[in-house]
Short mmCIF file of C-alpha atoms in Angstrom, two decimals:
data_model
loop_
_atom_site.label_atom_id
_atom_site.label_comp_id
_atom_site.label_asym_id
_atom_site.label_seq_id
_atom_site.Cartn_x
_atom_site.Cartn_y
_atom_site.Cartn_z
CA MET J 1 -70.50 -44.86 0.17
CA ASP J 2 -71.10 -41.42 -1.06
CA TRP J 3 -68.63 -38.94 -1.68
CA ASP J 4 -69.09 -37.23 1.93
CA THR J 5 -68.29 -40.61 3.44
CA ILE J 6 -65.22 -40.91 1.35
CA LEU J 7 -63.79 -37.55 1.60
CA PHE J 8 -64.50 -37.87 5.23
CA TRP J 9 -62.28 -40.84 5.61
CA VAL J 10 -59.59 -38.91 3.39
CA MET J 11 -59.61 -36.01 5.94
CA ILE J 12 -58.95 -38.29 8.55
CA ALA J 13 -56.31 -40.19 6.79
CA ILE J 14 -54.44 -36.76 5.99
CA TRP J 15 -54.90 -35.78 9.43
CA VAL J 16 -53.67 -38.69 11.28
CA ILE J 17 -50.59 -39.09 8.68
CA MET J 18 -49.55 -35.35 8.98
CA PRO J 19 -48.71 -35.39 12.54
CA ALA J 20 -47.59 -39.05 12.22
CA PHE J 21 -44.96 -37.87 9.73
CA ILE J 22 -44.08 -34.79 11.69
CA VAL J 23 -43.17 -36.92 14.91
CA TYR J 24 -41.40 -39.35 12.26
CA GLU J 25 -39.24 -36.46 11.06
CA GLU J 26 -38.58 -35.01 14.75
CA ILE J 27 -37.32 -38.42 15.87
CA ARG J 28 -35.18 -38.78 12.86
CA GLU J 29 -33.73 -35.49 13.31
CA ARG J 30 -32.97 -35.98 16.95
CA ARG J 31 -31.38 -39.44 16.09
CA ALA J 32 -29.29 -38.03 13.56
CA LEU J 33 -27.90 -35.33 15.91
CA ALA J 34 -27.20 -37.52 18.79
CA GLU J 35 -25.18 -39.67 16.04
CA SER J 36 -23.60 -36.59 14.69
CA GLU J 37 -22.34 -35.75 18.07
CA ALA J 38 -21.22 -39.29 18.87
CA SER J 39 -19.28 -39.84 15.89
CA THR J 40 -17.66 -36.23 16.31
CA GLU J 41 -16.92 -37.08 19.83
CA GLU J 42 -15.08 -40.26 18.73
CA ILE J 43 -13.30 -38.62 16.16
CA GLU J 44 -12.17 -36.01 18.71
CA ALA J 45 -10.93 -38.87 20.89
CA VAL J 46 -9.02 -40.35 18.41
CA ASN J 47 -7.07 -37.24 17.26
CA GLU J 48 -6.39 -36.72 21.14
CA MET V 1 -67.17 -37.49 24.78
CA ILE V 2 -64.34 -39.82 23.44
CA GLN V 3 -66.93 -42.63 22.97
CA ASP V 4 -69.13 -40.14 20.91
CA ILE V 5 -66.25 -39.45 18.47
CA ALA V 6 -65.10 -43.22 18.42
CA LEU V 7 -68.85 -43.78 17.51
CA GLY V 8 -69.08 -40.74 14.98
CA LEU V 9 -65.78 -42.25 13.10
CA LEU V 10 -67.40 -45.47 12.76
CA ILE V 11 -70.70 -44.44 11.77
CA SER V 12 -69.51 -41.67 9.28
CA GLY V 13 -71.90 -42.98 6.49
CA VAL V 14 -74.55 -40.34 7.91
CA ALA V 15 -71.60 -37.87 6.62
CA VAL V 16 -71.41 -34.62 8.37
CA GLU V 17 -73.90 -34.57 11.08
CA GLY V 18 -73.64 -34.93 14.92
CA THR V 19 -70.25 -36.13 15.91
CA SER V 20 -68.83 -36.22 12.25
CA ARG V 21 -69.72 -32.68 12.43
CA LEU V 22 -67.85 -31.83 15.33
CA ILE V 23 -64.69 -33.89 13.80
CA VAL V 24 -64.76 -31.86 10.61
CA ASP V 25 -64.99 -28.47 12.52
CA ILE V 26 -61.92 -29.75 14.82
CA ALA V 27 -60.17 -30.81 11.87
CA MET V 28 -61.00 -27.58 9.88
CA TYR V 29 -59.63 -25.32 12.96
CA PHE V 30 -56.69 -27.62 13.42
CA GLY V 31 -55.77 -27.01 9.63
CA LEU V 32 -56.06 -23.29 10.14
CA PHE V 33 -54.40 -22.86 13.18
CA VAL V 34 -51.64 -25.08 12.01
CA ILE V 35 -51.07 -22.66 9.42
CA VAL V 36 -51.14 -19.47 11.65
CA ALA V 37 -48.77 -21.29 14.31
CA MET V 38 -46.21 -22.69 12.09
CA ALA V 39 -45.92 -19.10 10.39
CA LEU V 40 -45.85 -17.81 14.12
CA ASN V 41 -43.41 -20.19 15.11
CA PHE V 42 -41.30 -19.05 12.28
CA GLN V 43 -41.15 -15.60 12.98
CA TYR V 44 -40.93 -15.80 16.86
CA GLY V 45 -39.60 -19.62 17.54
CA ASN V 46 -36.76 -19.18 14.89
CA ALA V 47 -36.09 -15.68 14.21
CA GLY V 48 -37.30 -13.96 17.56
CA ILE V 49 -39.87 -11.40 16.08
CA PRO V 50 -42.83 -11.38 18.19
CA ASN V 51 -45.49 -11.30 16.00
CA MET V 52 -48.69 -10.09 17.79
CA GLY V 53 -50.27 -8.99 14.92
CA CYS V 54 -51.22 -12.43 13.45
CA ALA V 55 -54.80 -11.35 12.87
CA VAL V 56 -54.07 -8.69 10.69
CA GLN V 57 -52.42 -11.20 8.20
CA VAL V 58 -55.52 -13.69 8.71
CA ILE V 59 -57.95 -10.73 8.18
CA VAL V 60 -56.17 -10.11 4.93
CA GLY V 61 -56.99 -13.32 3.58
CA GLY V 62 -60.48 -12.98 4.60
CA PHE V 63 -60.68 -9.60 2.77
CA THR V 64 -59.15 -10.77 -0.09
CA VAL V 65 -62.03 -13.21 -0.51
CA SER V 66 -64.77 -10.76 0.24
CA ALA V 67 -63.34 -7.84 -1.55
CA LEU V 68 -61.55 -9.18 -4.55
CA THR V 69 -62.87 -12.72 -5.43
CA THR V 70 -66.21 -11.73 -4.78
CA ARG V 71 -66.28 -8.75 -7.19
CA LEU V 72 -64.19 -10.73 -9.75
CA ILE V 73 -66.78 -13.71 -9.58
CA PHE V 74 -69.80 -11.20 -9.97
CA SER V 75 -68.23 -9.25 -12.88
CA ILE V 76 -67.17 -12.84 -14.80
CA VAL V 77 -70.71 -14.32 -14.02
CA LYS V 78 -72.50 -10.88 -15.40
CA SER V 79 -70.21 -10.83 -18.51
CA SER V 80 -71.58 -14.61 -19.12
CA GLY V 81 -74.88 -13.16 -19.43
CA VAL V 82 -76.59 -13.43 -15.58
CA GLU V 83 -78.73 -10.75 -14.80
CA LEU V 84 -77.04 -9.78 -11.18
CA MET V 85 -78.28 -6.91 -9.25
CA PRO V 86 -76.04 -3.92 -8.89
CA TRP V 87 -73.31 -3.88 -6.45
CA ALA V 88 -71.43 -1.00 -7.29
CA ASP V 89 -71.90 1.19 -4.24
CA ASP V 90 -71.79 0.52 -0.69
CA PHE V 91 -75.59 0.07 0.06
CA ASP V 92 -76.14 -2.39 -3.29
CA TRP V 93 -72.91 -4.15 -2.42
CA VAL V 94 -74.30 -4.95 1.14
CA TYR V 95 -77.95 -5.56 0.61
CA ASN V 96 -78.06 -7.01 -2.77
CA ASN V 97 -75.33 -9.36 -1.90
CA PRO V 98 -77.61 -12.47 -1.08
CA ALA V 99 -79.44 -12.18 -3.82
CA ASN V 100 -76.31 -12.09 -6.04
CA VAL V 101 -74.80 -14.80 -4.09
CA ALA V 102 -77.62 -16.88 -4.91
CA MET V 103 -77.38 -16.63 -8.70
CA THR V 104 -73.68 -16.79 -8.90
CA ASN V 105 -74.00 -20.02 -6.99
CA THR V 106 -76.51 -21.51 -9.70
CA TYR V 107 -74.02 -20.49 -12.14
CA ILE V 108 -71.21 -22.29 -10.33
CA ALA V 109 -73.20 -25.31 -9.64
CA ASP V 110 -72.25 -26.76 -13.10
CA LYS V 111 -68.78 -25.27 -13.54
CA PRO V 112 -66.07 -27.28 -10.98
CA MET V 113 -63.39 -25.42 -13.08
CA PHE V 114 -64.37 -22.07 -12.61
CA GLY V 115 -64.73 -22.81 -8.87
CA VAL V 116 -61.45 -24.19 -8.43
CA SER V 117 -59.83 -21.82 -10.40
CA MET V 118 -61.23 -18.82 -8.03
CA LEU V 119 -59.99 -20.72 -5.14
CA LEU V 120 -56.56 -20.94 -6.61
CA PHE V 121 -56.86 -17.03 -7.29
CA SER V 122 -57.92 -16.27 -3.91
CA LEU V 123 -55.09 -18.27 -2.43
CA ALA V 124 -52.70 -16.68 -4.51
CA VAL V 125 -53.80 -13.16 -4.25
CA ALA V 126 -54.16 -13.87 -0.24
CA LEU V 127 -50.44 -15.01 -0.50
CA ILE V 128 -49.09 -11.99 -2.24
CA LEU V 129 -51.67 -9.32 -0.41
CA GLY V 130 -50.26 -11.21 2.78
CA ALA V 131 -46.94 -10.56 2.02
CA VAL V 132 -47.48 -6.98 1.05
CA ILE V 133 -49.11 -6.24 4.50
CA GLY V 134 -46.25 -7.80 6.23
CA TRP V 135 -44.00 -5.53 4.18
CA ILE V 136 -46.55 -2.52 5.23
CA ILE V 137 -46.17 -3.45 8.82
CA ALA V 138 -42.60 -4.01 8.85
CA LEU V 139 -42.23 -0.40 7.43
CA PRO V 140 -42.49 1.39 10.81
CA ALA V 141 -42.34 -1.29 13.18
CA ILE V 142 -39.35 -3.65 12.22
CA ARG V 143 -36.53 -1.41 13.51
CA LEU V 144 -38.44 -1.52 17.11
CA ARG V 145 -37.19 -3.41 20.06
CA ALA V 146 -39.56 -6.58 20.70
CA THR V 147 -41.63 -4.95 23.57
CA TYR V 148 -42.49 -1.93 21.12
CA LEU V 149 -42.93 -4.24 17.99
CA MET V 150 -45.44 -6.18 19.70
CA ILE V 151 -47.30 -2.89 20.74
CA VAL V 152 -47.35 -1.48 17.45
CA LEU V 153 -48.63 -4.90 15.86
CA ILE V 154 -51.23 -5.11 18.37
CA THR V 155 -52.40 -2.08 17.49
CA MET V 156 -52.47 -2.84 13.83
CA ALA V 157 -54.59 -6.09 14.21
CA ASP V 158 -57.07 -3.73 16.11
CA ALA V 159 -56.85 -1.07 13.29
CA SER V 160 -57.41 -3.83 10.55
CA GLN V 161 -60.46 -4.84 12.00
CA ILE V 162 -61.85 -1.02 12.49
CA PHE V 163 -61.12 -0.82 8.84
CA GLY V 164 -63.23 -3.91 8.00
CA ARG V 165 -66.23 -2.81 10.37
CA ASN V 166 -66.26 0.87 8.84
CA VAL V 167 -65.58 0.52 5.37
CA PRO V 168 -68.36 -1.74 3.96
CA ALA V 169 -66.94 -2.02 0.35
CA ILE V 170 -64.21 -3.91 1.98
CA SER V 171 -66.52 -6.82 4.07
CA GLY V 172 -70.07 -5.19 4.40
CA GLY V 173 -69.11 -3.56 7.39
CA THR V 174 -70.68 -4.88 10.57
CA LEU V 175 -73.41 -6.72 8.39
CA GLY V 176 -70.79 -8.74 6.65
CA VAL V 177 -71.19 -10.29 3.25
CA PHE V 178 -71.98 -13.72 1.96
CA ILE V 179 -69.28 -15.17 -0.73
CA PRO V 180 -70.17 -17.41 -3.58
CA ASP V 181 -70.07 -20.94 -2.64
CA ILE V 182 -66.86 -22.09 -5.04
CA PHE V 183 -67.49 -25.80 -4.26
CA LYS V 184 -71.45 -25.43 -5.22
CA TRP V 185 -70.45 -28.03 -7.91
CA TYR V 186 -69.89 -30.96 -5.22
CA GLN V 187 -73.29 -32.55 -4.27
CA GLY V 188 -72.11 -33.11 -0.70
CA ASP V 189 -70.83 -30.98 2.18
CA ARG V 190 -68.50 -28.37 1.21
CA THR V 191 -66.93 -28.07 4.47
CA ILE V 192 -65.39 -31.46 4.35
CA LEU V 193 -63.54 -30.26 0.84
CA THR V 194 -62.13 -27.08 2.79
CA ALA V 195 -61.01 -28.95 5.81
CA ILE V 196 -58.98 -31.46 3.47
CA ILE V 197 -57.70 -28.14 1.62
CA ALA V 198 -56.77 -26.65 5.17
CA LEU V 199 -54.84 -29.96 6.37
CA LEU V 200 -52.87 -29.97 2.86
CA ILE V 201 -51.92 -26.39 3.03
CA GLY V 202 -50.99 -27.19 6.66
CA LEU V 203 -48.64 -30.10 5.49
CA VAL V 204 -47.32 -28.06 2.53
CA SER V 205 -46.28 -25.08 4.57
CA PHE V 206 -44.58 -27.62 7.13
CA PHE V 207 -42.51 -28.95 4.38
CA ILE V 208 -41.67 -25.29 3.03
CA PHE V 209 -40.77 -24.13 6.71
CA ARG V 210 -38.86 -27.20 7.61
CA THR V 211 -36.82 -26.90 4.26
CA MET V 212 -36.14 -23.37 5.39
CA LEU V 213 -35.23 -23.69 8.70
CA ASN V 214 -32.83 -26.46 7.98
CA SER V 215 -30.96 -24.21 5.21
CA PRO V 216 -28.18 -21.73 5.96
CA TYR V 217 -31.11 -19.05 5.98
CA GLY V 218 -32.69 -20.78 8.96
CA ARG V 219 -29.57 -20.66 10.96
CA LEU V 220 -28.88 -17.34 10.08
CA MET V 221 -32.55 -16.85 11.50
CA ARG V 222 -31.51 -18.44 14.97
CA SER V 223 -28.25 -16.44 15.00
CA ILE V 224 -30.75 -13.14 14.58
CA ARG V 225 -32.88 -14.58 17.35
CA GLU V 226 -29.99 -15.47 19.47
CA ASN V 227 -27.99 -12.07 19.33
CA GLU V 228 -28.88 -9.47 16.53
CA ILE V 229 -26.15 -7.33 17.21
CA THR V 230 -23.39 -9.95 16.43
CA VAL V 231 -25.13 -10.71 13.13
CA GLY V 232 -25.14 -7.29 12.46
CA SER V 233 -21.18 -6.71 13.19
CA VAL V 234 -20.39 -9.49 10.73
CA GLY V 235 -22.30 -7.64 7.84
CA LYS V 236 -25.78 -9.25 7.69
CA ASN V 237 -28.63 -6.74 7.23
CA VAL V 238 -30.72 -7.83 9.88
CA VAL V 239 -33.67 -5.31 9.29
CA GLY V 240 -33.81 -6.68 5.96
CA ILE V 241 -33.73 -10.31 6.88
CA ARG V 242 -36.52 -9.73 9.53
CA ARG V 243 -38.79 -7.83 7.12
CA ASN V 244 -38.44 -10.89 4.75
CA ILE V 245 -39.37 -13.23 7.34
CA LEU V 246 -42.11 -11.20 8.40
CA MET V 247 -43.25 -10.93 4.78
CA PHE V 248 -42.93 -14.57 4.01
CA ALA V 249 -44.73 -15.62 7.21
CA SER V 250 -47.57 -13.14 6.56
CA GLY V 251 -48.01 -14.44 3.33
CA ILE V 252 -48.75 -17.86 4.46
CA THR V 253 -50.51 -16.89 7.40
CA ALA V 254 -53.35 -14.92 5.06
CA LEU V 255 -54.17 -18.26 3.53
CA SER V 256 -55.90 -19.35 6.64
CA GLY V 257 -58.12 -16.38 6.18
CA THR V 258 -58.97 -16.76 3.22
CA LEU V 259 -59.86 -20.74 3.61
CA LEU V 260 -61.70 -19.47 6.76
CA ALA V 261 -63.94 -17.34 4.67
CA PHE V 262 -64.64 -20.45 2.34
CA TYR V 263 -65.44 -22.43 5.02
CA PHE V 264 -68.16 -20.32 6.19
CA SER V 265 -69.37 -18.66 2.80
CA TYR V 266 -69.45 -15.51 4.64
CA VAL V 267 -67.09 -12.65 5.74
CA VAL V 268 -67.49 -10.36 8.70
CA GLU V 269 -64.67 -8.67 10.64
CA ALA V 270 -65.88 -9.94 13.70
CA ASN V 271 -64.86 -13.66 12.59
CA TYR V 272 -61.12 -12.30 12.62
CA GLN V 273 -60.68 -10.86 16.33
CA ARG V 274 -57.56 -10.23 17.71
CA ALA V 275 -57.78 -12.45 20.69
CA PHE V 276 -58.74 -15.53 18.48
CA TRP V 277 -56.26 -14.94 15.67
CA THR V 278 -53.06 -13.75 17.81
CA TYR V 279 -53.63 -15.00 21.26
CA TRP V 280 -54.56 -18.51 20.79
CA PRO V 281 -51.96 -19.20 18.14
CA TRP V 282 -49.57 -17.93 20.95
CA LEU V 283 -50.54 -20.01 23.53
CA MET V 284 -50.37 -22.92 20.90
CA LEU V 285 -46.80 -21.87 20.45
CA ILE V 286 -45.77 -21.80 23.89
CA LEU V 287 -47.67 -24.91 24.96
CA GLY V 288 -46.03 -27.18 22.13
CA GLY V 289 -42.58 -25.01 22.65
CA PRO V 290 -41.23 -22.29 20.51
CA GLY V 291 -38.47 -23.00 17.72
CA ASN V 292 -40.13 -26.57 17.16
CA ASN V 293 -42.71 -27.54 14.58
CA ALA V 294 -43.70 -30.95 16.30
CA GLY V 295 -43.90 -28.89 19.29
CA THR V 296 -46.27 -26.34 17.38
CA PHE V 297 -48.45 -29.31 16.04
CA LEU V 298 -48.79 -30.67 19.24
CA GLY V 299 -50.14 -27.35 21.02
CA CYS V 300 -52.44 -26.94 18.08
CA ALA V 301 -54.02 -30.28 18.56
CA LEU V 302 -54.31 -30.05 22.32
CA VAL V 303 -55.66 -26.33 22.28
CA VAL V 304 -57.90 -26.73 19.18
CA ALA V 305 -59.13 -30.18 20.39
CA MET V 306 -59.83 -28.59 24.06
CA ARG V 307 -61.67 -25.56 22.76
CA ARG V 308 -63.88 -27.14 20.12
CA VAL V 309 -65.01 -29.80 22.98
CA ILE V 310 -65.47 -26.71 25.46
CA ILE V 311 -67.75 -25.07 22.86
CA VAL V 312 -69.78 -28.08 22.09
CA ASN V 313 -70.33 -28.84 25.82
CA LYS V 314 -71.17 -25.51 27.11
CA TRP V 315 -74.60 -26.55 28.17
CA PHE V 316 -73.33 -29.25 30.36
CA LEU V 317 -70.11 -26.93 31.71
CA GLN V 318 -72.76 -24.29 32.48
CA ALA V 319 -73.90 -26.31 35.51
CA VAL V 320 -70.41 -26.75 36.94
CA PHE V 321 -69.27 -23.26 37.09
CA PHE V 322 -70.40 -20.48 39.04
CA PHE V 323 -69.58 -17.78 36.40
CA PRO V 324 -70.99 -17.34 32.96
CA ILE V 325 -69.79 -20.08 30.67
CA ALA V 326 -69.13 -17.54 28.06
CA TYR V 327 -66.06 -16.43 29.83
CA PHE V 328 -64.66 -19.73 30.51
CA GLU V 329 -62.70 -19.84 27.11
CA SER V 330 -60.94 -16.29 28.12
CA ILE V 331 -60.21 -17.37 31.50
CA LEU V 332 -58.81 -20.71 30.09
CA LEU V 333 -56.70 -18.92 27.92
CA GLY V 334 -55.32 -16.58 30.34
CA VAL V 335 -54.79 -19.25 33.03
CA LEU V 336 -53.04 -21.70 30.57
CA LEU V 337 -50.39 -18.94 29.19
CA ILE V 338 -49.56 -17.97 32.96
CA VAL V 339 -49.24 -21.77 33.90
CA VAL V 340 -47.24 -22.53 30.86
CA ILE V 341 -45.00 -19.85 31.08
CA MET V 342 -44.39 -20.38 34.84
CA PHE V 343 -43.98 -24.12 34.73
CA ARG V 344 -43.07 -25.14 31.49
CA PRO V 345 -41.45 -22.10 29.75
CA ASN V 346 -39.99 -24.02 27.02
CA GLY V 347 -42.91 -25.83 26.18
CA LEU V 348 -44.17 -29.85 26.00
CA ILE V 349 -41.51 -30.35 23.31
CA PRO V 350 -38.28 -28.12 23.87
CA GLU V 351 -36.43 -27.03 21.14
CA LYS V 352 -33.57 -29.38 20.06
CA LEU V 353 -30.34 -28.23 18.95
CA LEU V 354 -29.23 -27.59 15.16
CA TYR V 355 -28.16 -30.38 13.05
CA ILE V 356 -25.34 -29.29 10.98
CA PRO V 357 -23.40 -32.02 9.32
CA GLY V 358 -19.80 -32.35 10.73
CA VAL V 359 -20.45 -29.65 13.60
CA ASN V 360 -21.00 -30.87 17.16
CA TYR V 361 -23.29 -28.20 18.08
CA ARG V 362 -23.93 -29.35 21.41
CA LYS V 363 -20.26 -29.16 22.28
CA LEU V 364 -20.22 -25.68 20.80
CA VAL V 365 -22.92 -24.69 23.06
CA ASP V 366 -22.07 -26.43 26.06
CA GLU V 367 -18.44 -26.02 25.98
CA GLU V 368 -16.95 -24.45 29.26
CA ALA V 369 -14.90 -21.60 28.49
CA VAL V 370 -11.75 -22.45 30.47
CA VAL V 371 -9.94 -19.41 31.21
CA ASP V 372 -6.60 -19.19 33.00
CA TRP V 373 -6.72 -16.47 35.68
CA ARG V 374 -3.55 -17.32 37.42
CA GLY V 375 -1.95 -14.57 35.70
CA ALA V 376 -4.79 -12.18 36.71
CA PRO V 377 -4.34 -11.01 40.09
CA LYS V 378 -0.85 -9.64 38.87
CA ALA V 379 -2.47 -8.00 35.93
CA ARG V 380 -5.10 -6.35 38.14
CA GLY V 381 -3.06 -5.30 40.84
CA ALA V 382 -3.64 -6.62 44.54
CA SER V 383 -6.19 -4.21 45.35
CA SER V 384 -8.86 -5.77 43.08
CA GLY V 385 -11.84 -7.69 44.34
CA ILE V 386 -13.39 -7.49 47.78
CA SER V 387 -10.20 -9.20 49.33
CA GLY V 388 -8.07 -6.72 47.48
CA ILE V 389 -10.09 -3.65 48.86
CA PHE V 390 -9.84 -5.32 52.53
CA ARG V 391 -6.15 -5.67 52.02
CA THR V 392 -5.61 -1.97 50.37
CA LEU V 393 -7.80 -0.37 53.52
CA GLY V 394 -5.84 -2.66 56.09
CA GLY V 395 -2.56 -1.53 54.44
CA ARG V 396 -1.50 -4.88 54.48
CA LYS V 397 1.66 -5.99 52.25
CA GLU V 398 0.68 -8.58 50.02
CA ALA V 399 2.98 -11.96 50.87
CA ASP V 400 1.67 -14.15 48.06
CA ASP V 401 2.50 -11.98 45.24
#
């Protein structure tokens, strides 16, 4: 394998990893947001 | 087409030819547009600054390479003993440029560190000059309301291109200038290297923007977007914050112009058209969803892939359409913008609420303001409201009060 081929696959890997990571981050943030809302509502329900 | 791309992936041993060439091209433009669109998302999606002058910042990146880096490289190469042709005046700068670049490329061929250092120098200078141009743009325009700000920035984008066209010392005027191939030391295809660098810078930019948006400063930006008068009333310098945002995003945007110059090894002002570097990023942003990095990425991926596939298959598409295919991209841009704004104004991935630990932001936003109006009729008098007017005109005595 020549360098072009190796770099081509490195490029594809970065190209795949980048959106995958961003989607993962997005899902994690949305989940944290939902959990935070749920826990706050629970605390408020207990206080009331 | 999909089969071709898959085949290109499988037989990539043939390096960058045919379909692999298309894949590298899509990756490169994806990296460039991700940088621009994320910076635009930072400005418009989060701070509400409608920057219609992205092309100015991108062109600054390109001009950095043509006007500064190329001259610096020529000076270094000449000082090391290579007999370059003169390049001081405009005529020599343009017409001796190909010969000088050819000699410079021979010099760089066995000096990888020199090439890499010039790349880093270009990126650093583009970052600084991009921020400076952001500050210059902000001087007359940042106090303006959104509509006027957009008009001023569009004008500035055109002005920057006119400068490039008419001042040969910057980028060779209408002929353009070749720039030294700083990846000449690499025996293979340099476009793969530039694509990798563009994607990596896009990824790093994502981390930087994400960190800033999740910080208190990011919340301040969103509050300015929602209501700048309120933010100003609590003592924040709204104009200063907007200027800082514009400067920072301009610096990042300029990097894509620099990378584009290295990708082509050539700079001409026509490569930095307003429609290309302003309206397409806007479409990506609106399509994906403003205020949301994941949406920006999705919008970029869809639009870049669509454009490149259209460009590559223009000959086939020409048989289908009754109008010249050259107009198809522009028509598509306009139609997509209208359709998205009409039917999906929040984009494919709508903006999510802020995550502030310990604060139920959704409840704050969704909270219904329950106001007890039972005392209101007394306070406002019996004549208030439509029924009150009829009562007053009819001279009826209020029984229910």
